[in-house]
PDB file of C-alpha atoms in Angstrom:
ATOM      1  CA  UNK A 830     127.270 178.570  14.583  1.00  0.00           C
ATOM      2  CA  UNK A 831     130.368 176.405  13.223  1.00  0.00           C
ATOM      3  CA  UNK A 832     128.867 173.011  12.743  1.00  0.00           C
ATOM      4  CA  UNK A 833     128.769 169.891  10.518  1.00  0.00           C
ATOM      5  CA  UNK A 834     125.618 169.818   8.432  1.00  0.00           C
ATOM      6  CA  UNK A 835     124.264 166.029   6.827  1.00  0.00           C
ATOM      7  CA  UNK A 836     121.500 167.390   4.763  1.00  0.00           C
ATOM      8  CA  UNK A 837     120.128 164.044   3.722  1.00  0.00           C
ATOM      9  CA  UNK A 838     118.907 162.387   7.324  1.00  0.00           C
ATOM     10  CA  UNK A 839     117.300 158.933   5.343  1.00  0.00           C
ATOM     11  CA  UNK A 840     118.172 157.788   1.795  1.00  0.00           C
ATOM     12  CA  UNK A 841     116.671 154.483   0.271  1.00  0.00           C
ATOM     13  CA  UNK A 842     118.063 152.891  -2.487  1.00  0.00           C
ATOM     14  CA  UNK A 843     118.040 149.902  -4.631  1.00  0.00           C
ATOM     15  CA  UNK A 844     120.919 147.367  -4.721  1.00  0.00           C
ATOM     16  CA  UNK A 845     123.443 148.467  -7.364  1.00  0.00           C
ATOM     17  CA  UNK A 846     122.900 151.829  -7.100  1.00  0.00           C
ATOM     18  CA  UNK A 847     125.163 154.770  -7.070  1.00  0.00           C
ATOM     19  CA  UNK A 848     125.331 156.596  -3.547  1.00  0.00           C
ATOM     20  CA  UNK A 849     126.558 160.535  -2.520  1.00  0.00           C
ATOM     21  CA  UNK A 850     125.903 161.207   0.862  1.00  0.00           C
ATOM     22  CA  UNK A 851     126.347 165.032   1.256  1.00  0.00           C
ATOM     23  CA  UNK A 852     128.733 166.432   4.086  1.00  0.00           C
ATOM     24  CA  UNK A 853     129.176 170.400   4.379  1.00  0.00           C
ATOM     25  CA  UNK A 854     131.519 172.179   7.381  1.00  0.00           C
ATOM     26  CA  UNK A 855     131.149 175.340   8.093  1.00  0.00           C
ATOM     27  CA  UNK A 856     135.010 175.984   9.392  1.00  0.00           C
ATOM     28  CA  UNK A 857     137.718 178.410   8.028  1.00  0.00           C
ATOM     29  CA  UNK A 858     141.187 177.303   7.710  1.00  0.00           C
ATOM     30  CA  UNK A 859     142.538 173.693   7.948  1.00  0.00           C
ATOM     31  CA  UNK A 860     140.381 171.169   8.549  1.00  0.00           C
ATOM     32  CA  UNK A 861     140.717 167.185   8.936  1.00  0.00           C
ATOM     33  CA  UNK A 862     137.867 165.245   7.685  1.00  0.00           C
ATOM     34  CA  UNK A 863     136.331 161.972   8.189  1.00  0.00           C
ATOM     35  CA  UNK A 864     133.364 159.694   7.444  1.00  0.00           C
ATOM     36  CA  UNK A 865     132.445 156.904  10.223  1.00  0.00           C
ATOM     37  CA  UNK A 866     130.070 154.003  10.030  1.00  0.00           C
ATOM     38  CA  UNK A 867     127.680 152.627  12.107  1.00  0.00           C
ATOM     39  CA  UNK A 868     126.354 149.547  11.088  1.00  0.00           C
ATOM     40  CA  UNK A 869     123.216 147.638  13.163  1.00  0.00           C
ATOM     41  CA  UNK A 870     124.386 146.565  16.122  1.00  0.00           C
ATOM     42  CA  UNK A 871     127.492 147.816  15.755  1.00  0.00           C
ATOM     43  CA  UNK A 872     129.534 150.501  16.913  1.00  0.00           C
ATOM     44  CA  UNK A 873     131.062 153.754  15.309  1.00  0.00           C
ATOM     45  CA  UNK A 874     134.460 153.215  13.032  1.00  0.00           C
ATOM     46  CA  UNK A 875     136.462 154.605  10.555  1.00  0.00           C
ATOM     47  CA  UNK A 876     135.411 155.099   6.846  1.00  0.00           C
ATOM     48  CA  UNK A 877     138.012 157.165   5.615  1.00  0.00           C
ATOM     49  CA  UNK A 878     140.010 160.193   6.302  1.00  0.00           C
ATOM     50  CA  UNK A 879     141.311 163.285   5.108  1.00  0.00           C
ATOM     51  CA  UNK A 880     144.161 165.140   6.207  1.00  0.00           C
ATOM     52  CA  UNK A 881     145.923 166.962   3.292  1.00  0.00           C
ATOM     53  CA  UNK A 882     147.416 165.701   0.219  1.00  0.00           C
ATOM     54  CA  UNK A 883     144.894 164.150  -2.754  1.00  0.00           C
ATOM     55  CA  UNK A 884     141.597 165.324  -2.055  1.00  0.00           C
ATOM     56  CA  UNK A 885     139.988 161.961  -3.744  1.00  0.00           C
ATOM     57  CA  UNK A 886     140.091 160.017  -1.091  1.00  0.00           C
ATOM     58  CA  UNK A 887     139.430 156.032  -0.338  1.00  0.00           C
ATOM     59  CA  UNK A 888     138.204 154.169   2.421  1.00  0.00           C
ATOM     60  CA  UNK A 889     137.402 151.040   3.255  1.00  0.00           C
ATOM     61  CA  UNK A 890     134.560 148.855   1.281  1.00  0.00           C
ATOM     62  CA  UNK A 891     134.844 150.899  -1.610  1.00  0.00           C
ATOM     63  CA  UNK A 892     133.919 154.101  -0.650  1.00  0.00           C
ATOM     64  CA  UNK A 893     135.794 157.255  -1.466  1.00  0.00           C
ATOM     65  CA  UNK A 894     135.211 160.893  -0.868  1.00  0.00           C
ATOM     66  CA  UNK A 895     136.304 164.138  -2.262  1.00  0.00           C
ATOM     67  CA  UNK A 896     137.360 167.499  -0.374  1.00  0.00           C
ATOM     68  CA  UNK A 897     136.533 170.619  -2.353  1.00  0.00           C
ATOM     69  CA  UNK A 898     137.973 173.214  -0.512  1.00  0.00           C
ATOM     70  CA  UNK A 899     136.277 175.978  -2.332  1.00  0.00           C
ATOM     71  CA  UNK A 900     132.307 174.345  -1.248  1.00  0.00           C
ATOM     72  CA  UNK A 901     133.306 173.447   2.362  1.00  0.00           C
ATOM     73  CA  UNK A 902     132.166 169.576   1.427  1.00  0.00           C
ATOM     74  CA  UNK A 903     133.213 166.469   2.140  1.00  0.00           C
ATOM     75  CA  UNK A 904     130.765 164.050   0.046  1.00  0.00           C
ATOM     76  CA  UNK A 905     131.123 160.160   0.589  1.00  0.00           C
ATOM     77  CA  UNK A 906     130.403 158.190  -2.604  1.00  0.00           C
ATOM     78  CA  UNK A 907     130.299 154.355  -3.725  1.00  0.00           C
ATOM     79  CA  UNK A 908     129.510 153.836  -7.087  1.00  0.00           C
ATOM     80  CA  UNK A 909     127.447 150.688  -6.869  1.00  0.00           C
ATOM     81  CA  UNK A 910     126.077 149.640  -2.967  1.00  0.00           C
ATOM     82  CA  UNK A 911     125.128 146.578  -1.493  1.00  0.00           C
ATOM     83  CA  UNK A 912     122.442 145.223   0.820  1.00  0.00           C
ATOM     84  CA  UNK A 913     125.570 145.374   3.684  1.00  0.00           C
ATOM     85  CA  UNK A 914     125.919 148.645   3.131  1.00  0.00           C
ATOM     86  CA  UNK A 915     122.826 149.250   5.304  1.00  0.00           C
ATOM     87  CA  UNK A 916     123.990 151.332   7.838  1.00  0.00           C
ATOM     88  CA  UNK A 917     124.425 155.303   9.413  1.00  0.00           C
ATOM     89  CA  UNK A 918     127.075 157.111   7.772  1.00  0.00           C
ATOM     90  CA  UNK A 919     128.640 160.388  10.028  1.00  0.00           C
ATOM     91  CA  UNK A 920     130.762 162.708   8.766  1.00  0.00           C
ATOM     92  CA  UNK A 921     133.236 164.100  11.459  1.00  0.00           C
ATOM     93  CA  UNK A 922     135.139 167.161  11.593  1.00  0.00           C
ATOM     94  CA  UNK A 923     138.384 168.388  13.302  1.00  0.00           C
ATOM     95  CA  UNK A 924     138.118 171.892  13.314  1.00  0.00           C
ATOM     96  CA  UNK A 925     141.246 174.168  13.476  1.00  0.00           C
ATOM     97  CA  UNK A 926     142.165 176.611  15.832  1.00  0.00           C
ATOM     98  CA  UNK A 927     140.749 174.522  18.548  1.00  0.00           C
ATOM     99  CA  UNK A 928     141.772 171.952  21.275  1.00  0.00           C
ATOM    100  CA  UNK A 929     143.791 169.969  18.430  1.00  0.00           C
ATOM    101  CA  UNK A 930     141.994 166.650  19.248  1.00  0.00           C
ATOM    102  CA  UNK A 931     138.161 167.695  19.250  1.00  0.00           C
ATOM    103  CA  UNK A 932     136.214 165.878  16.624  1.00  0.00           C
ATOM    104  CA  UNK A 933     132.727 167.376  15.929  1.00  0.00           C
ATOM    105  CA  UNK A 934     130.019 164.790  14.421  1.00  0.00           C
ATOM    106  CA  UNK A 935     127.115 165.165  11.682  1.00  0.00           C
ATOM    107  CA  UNK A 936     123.677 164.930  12.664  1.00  0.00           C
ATOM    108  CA  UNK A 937     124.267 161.225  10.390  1.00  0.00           C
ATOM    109  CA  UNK A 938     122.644 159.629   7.185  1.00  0.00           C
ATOM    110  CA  UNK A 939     120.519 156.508   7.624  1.00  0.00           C
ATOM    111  CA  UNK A 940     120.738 154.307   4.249  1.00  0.00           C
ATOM    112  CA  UNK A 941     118.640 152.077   3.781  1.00  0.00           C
ATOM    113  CA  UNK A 942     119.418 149.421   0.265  1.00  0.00           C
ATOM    114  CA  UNK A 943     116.473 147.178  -0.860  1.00  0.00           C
ATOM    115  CA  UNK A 944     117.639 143.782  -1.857  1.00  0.00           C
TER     116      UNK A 944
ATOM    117  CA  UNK B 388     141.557 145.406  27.028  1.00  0.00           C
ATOM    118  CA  UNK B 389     141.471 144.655  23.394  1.00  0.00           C
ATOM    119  CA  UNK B 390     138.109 147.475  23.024  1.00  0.00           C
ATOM    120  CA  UNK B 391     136.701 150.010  24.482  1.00  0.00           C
ATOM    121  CA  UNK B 392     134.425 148.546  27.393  1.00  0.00           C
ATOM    122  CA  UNK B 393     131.714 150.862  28.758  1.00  0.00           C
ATOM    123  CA  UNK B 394     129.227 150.075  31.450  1.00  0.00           C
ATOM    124  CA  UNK B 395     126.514 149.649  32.531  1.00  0.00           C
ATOM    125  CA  UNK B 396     125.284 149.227  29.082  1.00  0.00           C
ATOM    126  CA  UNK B 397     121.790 149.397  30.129  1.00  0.00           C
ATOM    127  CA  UNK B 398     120.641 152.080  33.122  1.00  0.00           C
ATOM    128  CA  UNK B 399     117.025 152.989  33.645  1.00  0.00           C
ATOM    129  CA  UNK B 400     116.789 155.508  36.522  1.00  0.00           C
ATOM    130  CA  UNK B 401     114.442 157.642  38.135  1.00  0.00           C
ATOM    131  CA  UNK B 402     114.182 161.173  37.583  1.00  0.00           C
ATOM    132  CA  UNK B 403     116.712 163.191  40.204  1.00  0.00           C
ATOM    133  CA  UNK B 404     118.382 160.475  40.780  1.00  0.00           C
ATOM    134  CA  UNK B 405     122.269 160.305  40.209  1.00  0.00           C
ATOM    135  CA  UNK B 406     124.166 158.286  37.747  1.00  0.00           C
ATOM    136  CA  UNK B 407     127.604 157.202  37.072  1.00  0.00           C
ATOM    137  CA  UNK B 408     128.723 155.951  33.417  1.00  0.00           C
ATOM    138  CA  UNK B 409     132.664 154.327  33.126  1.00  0.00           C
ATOM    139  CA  UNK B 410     134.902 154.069  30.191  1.00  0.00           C
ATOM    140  CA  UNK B 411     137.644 151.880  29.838  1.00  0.00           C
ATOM    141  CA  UNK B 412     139.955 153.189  26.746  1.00  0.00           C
ATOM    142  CA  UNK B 413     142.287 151.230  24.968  1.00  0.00           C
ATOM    143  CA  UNK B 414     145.665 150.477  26.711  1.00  0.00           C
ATOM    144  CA  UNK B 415     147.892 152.966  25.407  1.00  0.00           C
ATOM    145  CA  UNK B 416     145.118 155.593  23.919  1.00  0.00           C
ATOM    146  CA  UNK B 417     146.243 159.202  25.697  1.00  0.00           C
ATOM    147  CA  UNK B 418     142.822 160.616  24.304  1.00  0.00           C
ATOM    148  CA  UNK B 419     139.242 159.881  25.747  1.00  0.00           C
ATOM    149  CA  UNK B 420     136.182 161.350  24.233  1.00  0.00           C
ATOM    150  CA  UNK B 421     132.576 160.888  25.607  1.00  0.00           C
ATOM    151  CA  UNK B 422     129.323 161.703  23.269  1.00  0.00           C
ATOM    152  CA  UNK B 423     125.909 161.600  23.863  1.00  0.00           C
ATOM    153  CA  UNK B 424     123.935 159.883  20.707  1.00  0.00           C
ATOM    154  CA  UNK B 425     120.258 160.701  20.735  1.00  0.00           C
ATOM    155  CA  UNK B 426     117.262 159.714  18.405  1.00  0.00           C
ATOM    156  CA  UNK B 427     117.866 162.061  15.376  1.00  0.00           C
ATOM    157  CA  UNK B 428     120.584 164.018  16.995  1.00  0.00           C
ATOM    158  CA  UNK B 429     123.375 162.746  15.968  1.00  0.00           C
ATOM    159  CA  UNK B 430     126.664 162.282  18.439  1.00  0.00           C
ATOM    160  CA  UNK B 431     126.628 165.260  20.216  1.00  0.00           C
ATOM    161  CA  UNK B 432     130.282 166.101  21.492  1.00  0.00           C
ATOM    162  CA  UNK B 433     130.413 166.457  25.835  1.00  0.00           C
ATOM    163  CA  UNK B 434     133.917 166.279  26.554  1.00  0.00           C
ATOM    164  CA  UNK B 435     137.446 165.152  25.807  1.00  0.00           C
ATOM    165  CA  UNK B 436     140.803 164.382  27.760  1.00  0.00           C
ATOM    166  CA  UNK B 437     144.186 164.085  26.761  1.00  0.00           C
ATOM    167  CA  UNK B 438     145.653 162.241  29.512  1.00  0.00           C
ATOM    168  CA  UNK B 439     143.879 163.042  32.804  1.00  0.00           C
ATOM    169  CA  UNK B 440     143.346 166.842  32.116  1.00  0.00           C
ATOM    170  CA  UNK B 441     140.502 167.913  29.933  1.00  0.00           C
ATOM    171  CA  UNK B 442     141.252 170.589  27.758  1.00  0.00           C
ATOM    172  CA  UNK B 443     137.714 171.133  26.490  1.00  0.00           C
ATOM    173  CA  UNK B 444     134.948 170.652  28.493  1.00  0.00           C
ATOM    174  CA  UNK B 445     132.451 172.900  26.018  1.00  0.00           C
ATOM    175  CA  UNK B 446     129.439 169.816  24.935  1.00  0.00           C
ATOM    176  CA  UNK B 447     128.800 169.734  28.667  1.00  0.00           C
ATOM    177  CA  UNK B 448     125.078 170.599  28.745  1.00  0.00           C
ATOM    178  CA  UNK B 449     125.016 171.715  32.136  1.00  0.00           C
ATOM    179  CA  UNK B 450     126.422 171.839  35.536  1.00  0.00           C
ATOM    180  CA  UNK B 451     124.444 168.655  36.081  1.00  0.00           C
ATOM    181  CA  UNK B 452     127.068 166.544  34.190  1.00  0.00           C
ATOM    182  CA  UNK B 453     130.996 166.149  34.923  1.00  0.00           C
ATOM    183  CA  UNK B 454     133.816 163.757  34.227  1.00  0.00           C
ATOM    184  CA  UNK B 455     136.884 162.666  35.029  1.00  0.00           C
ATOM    185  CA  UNK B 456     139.488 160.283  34.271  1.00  0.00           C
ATOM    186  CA  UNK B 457     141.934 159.001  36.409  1.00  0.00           C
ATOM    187  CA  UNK B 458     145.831 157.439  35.735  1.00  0.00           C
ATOM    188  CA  UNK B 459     145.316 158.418  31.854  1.00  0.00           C
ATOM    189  CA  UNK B 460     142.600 155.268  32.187  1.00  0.00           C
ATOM    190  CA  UNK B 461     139.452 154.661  33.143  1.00  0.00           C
ATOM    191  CA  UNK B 462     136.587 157.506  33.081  1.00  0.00           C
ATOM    192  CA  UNK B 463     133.942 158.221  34.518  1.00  0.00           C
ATOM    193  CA  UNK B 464     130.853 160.508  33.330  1.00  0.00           C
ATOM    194  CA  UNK B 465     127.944 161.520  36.090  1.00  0.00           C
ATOM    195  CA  UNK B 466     124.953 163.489  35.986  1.00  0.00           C
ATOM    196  CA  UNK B 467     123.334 164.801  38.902  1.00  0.00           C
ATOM    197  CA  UNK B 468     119.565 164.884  39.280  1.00  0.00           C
ATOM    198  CA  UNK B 469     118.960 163.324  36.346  1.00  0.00           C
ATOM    199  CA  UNK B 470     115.959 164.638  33.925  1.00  0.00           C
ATOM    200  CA  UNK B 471     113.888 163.099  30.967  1.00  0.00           C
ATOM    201  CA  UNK B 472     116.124 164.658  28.883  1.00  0.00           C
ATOM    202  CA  UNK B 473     119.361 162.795  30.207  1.00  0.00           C
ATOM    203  CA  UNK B 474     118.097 159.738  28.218  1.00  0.00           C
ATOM    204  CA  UNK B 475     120.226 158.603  25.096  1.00  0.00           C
ATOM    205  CA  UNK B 476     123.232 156.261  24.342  1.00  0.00           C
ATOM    206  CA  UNK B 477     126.455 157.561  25.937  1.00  0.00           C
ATOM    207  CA  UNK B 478     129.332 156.624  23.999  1.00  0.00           C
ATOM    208  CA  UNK B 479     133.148 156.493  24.834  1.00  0.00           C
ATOM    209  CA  UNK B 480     135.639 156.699  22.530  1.00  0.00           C
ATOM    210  CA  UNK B 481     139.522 156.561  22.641  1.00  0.00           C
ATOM    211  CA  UNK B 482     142.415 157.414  20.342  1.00  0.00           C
ATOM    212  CA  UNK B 483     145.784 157.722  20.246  1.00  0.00           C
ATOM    213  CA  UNK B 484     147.336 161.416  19.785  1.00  0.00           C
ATOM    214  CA  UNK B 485     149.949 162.172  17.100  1.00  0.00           C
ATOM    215  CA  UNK B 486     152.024 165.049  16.279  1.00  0.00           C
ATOM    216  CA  UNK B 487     151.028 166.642  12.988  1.00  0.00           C
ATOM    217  CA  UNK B 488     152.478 169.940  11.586  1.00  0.00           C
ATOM    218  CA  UNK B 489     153.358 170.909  15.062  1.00  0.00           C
ATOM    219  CA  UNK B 490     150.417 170.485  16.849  1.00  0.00           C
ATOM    220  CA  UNK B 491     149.267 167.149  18.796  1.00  0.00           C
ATOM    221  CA  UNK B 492     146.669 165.936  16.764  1.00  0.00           C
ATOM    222  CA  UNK B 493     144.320 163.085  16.791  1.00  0.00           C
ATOM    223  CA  UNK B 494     145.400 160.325  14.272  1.00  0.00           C
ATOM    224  CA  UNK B 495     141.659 160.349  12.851  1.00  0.00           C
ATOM    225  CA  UNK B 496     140.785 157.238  14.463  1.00  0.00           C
ATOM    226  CA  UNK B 497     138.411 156.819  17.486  1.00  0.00           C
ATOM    227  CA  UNK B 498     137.340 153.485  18.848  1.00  0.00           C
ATOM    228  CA  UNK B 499     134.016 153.690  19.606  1.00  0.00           C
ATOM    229  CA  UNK B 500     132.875 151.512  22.374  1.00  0.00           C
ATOM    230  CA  UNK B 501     129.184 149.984  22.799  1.00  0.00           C
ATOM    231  CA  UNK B 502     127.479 152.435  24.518  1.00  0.00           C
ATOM    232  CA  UNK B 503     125.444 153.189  27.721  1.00  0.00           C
ATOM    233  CA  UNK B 504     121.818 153.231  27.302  1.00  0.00           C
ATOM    234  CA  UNK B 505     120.369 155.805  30.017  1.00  0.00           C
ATOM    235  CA  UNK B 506     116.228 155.594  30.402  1.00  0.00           C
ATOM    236  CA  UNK B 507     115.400 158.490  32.458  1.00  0.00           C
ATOM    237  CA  UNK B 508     111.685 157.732  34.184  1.00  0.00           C
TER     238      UNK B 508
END
């Protein structure tokens, strides 16, 4: 079935660290990409986006994430997190050749940093 | 309002009973999105509307569940007869719609709103 596949459900890391949360789609054609954020308490928003142009792409709080086409991913990266950064991470998906506004959700990433 | 506002936030019903969930989008926001968020799941996609009409109505789990929304505002979300299952965090979301390459498409951004937590006894 088409879907949006988070692989890693709980990553732990140390303050300082380097993060890649992995994001995979399994949708031909055009597709518009996202990452939301869910932080304790909080509700859902917006990471980042992608909708064509540079696949490197950045967000908010110094996270970026690259499209490669040719692997169907969509991997969110920060080079160096942060205690705040505790939070679960969902990559979204707006799959083509369907109602044009449907956006299909990950299963989401808990991360966990240790101060 | 200046969020999405969803209520109740909190419902704990009995089994077969009926329930009623309301959204209230974003002034302005022509798209309305409802999700169902469960322990491990994910967001698991029920239904969307652009304006009052909703053009996919696929994530519905069953005949038990049905929306609507009303003046390109408010929605609501009910399930009938309520089971076990039903329980989970039902979130609203809106956006606003843009045209992109000839298509309406959805500018990327949904605003989430709290949630409403559904306990099924």
């Amino acid at each position: 079935a088409q879907s949006v596949s988070q692989h890693n459900h709980h990553v732990i890391l140390s303050e300082a660290a380097s993060l890649e949360l992995g994001c995979n789609y399994s949708y031909g054609g055009t597709v518009n990409l996202f990452w939301y954020v869910q932080y304790p308490g909080q509700h859902l928003q917006l990471l980042l986006k992608y909708f064509s142009g540079d696949p490197l792409v950045k967000g908010i709080k110094g996270f970026e994430a690259e499209f490669i086409k040719s692997k169907f991913s969509f991997n969110l990266r920060k080079p160096s997190v942060q205690w705040s950064d505790t939070a679960e991470y969902f990559c979204a998906v707006n799959p083509p050749y369907s109602s044009a506004s449907k956006i299909i959700f990950g299963s989401g990433t808990r991360l966990s940093i240790r101060p | 309002g200046a969020g999405v506002s969803q209520s109740p936030s909190n419902k704990v019903t009995e089994k077969g009973k009926d329930v009623e969930l309301r959204c209230d989008p974003i002034s302005g926001h022509t798209a309305l999105y409802w999700y169902r968020q469960s322990l491990g799941q994910g967001l698991e996609f029920l239904i969307y509307f652009q304006g009052n009409s909703a053009p996919d109505k696929s994530g519905l789990p069953s005949d038990r569940f049905s929306a609507e929304r009303t003046g390109g505002s408010v929605s609501t979300l009910t399930i009938q007869r309520t089971q076990q299952e039903d329980s989970a965090v039902y979130l609203c979301a809106s956006s606003l719609e843009a045209r992109t390459s000839g298509r309406v498409g959805n500018t990327g951004e949904l605003f989430f709103g709290e949630g409403s937590r559904l306990t099924v006894l």
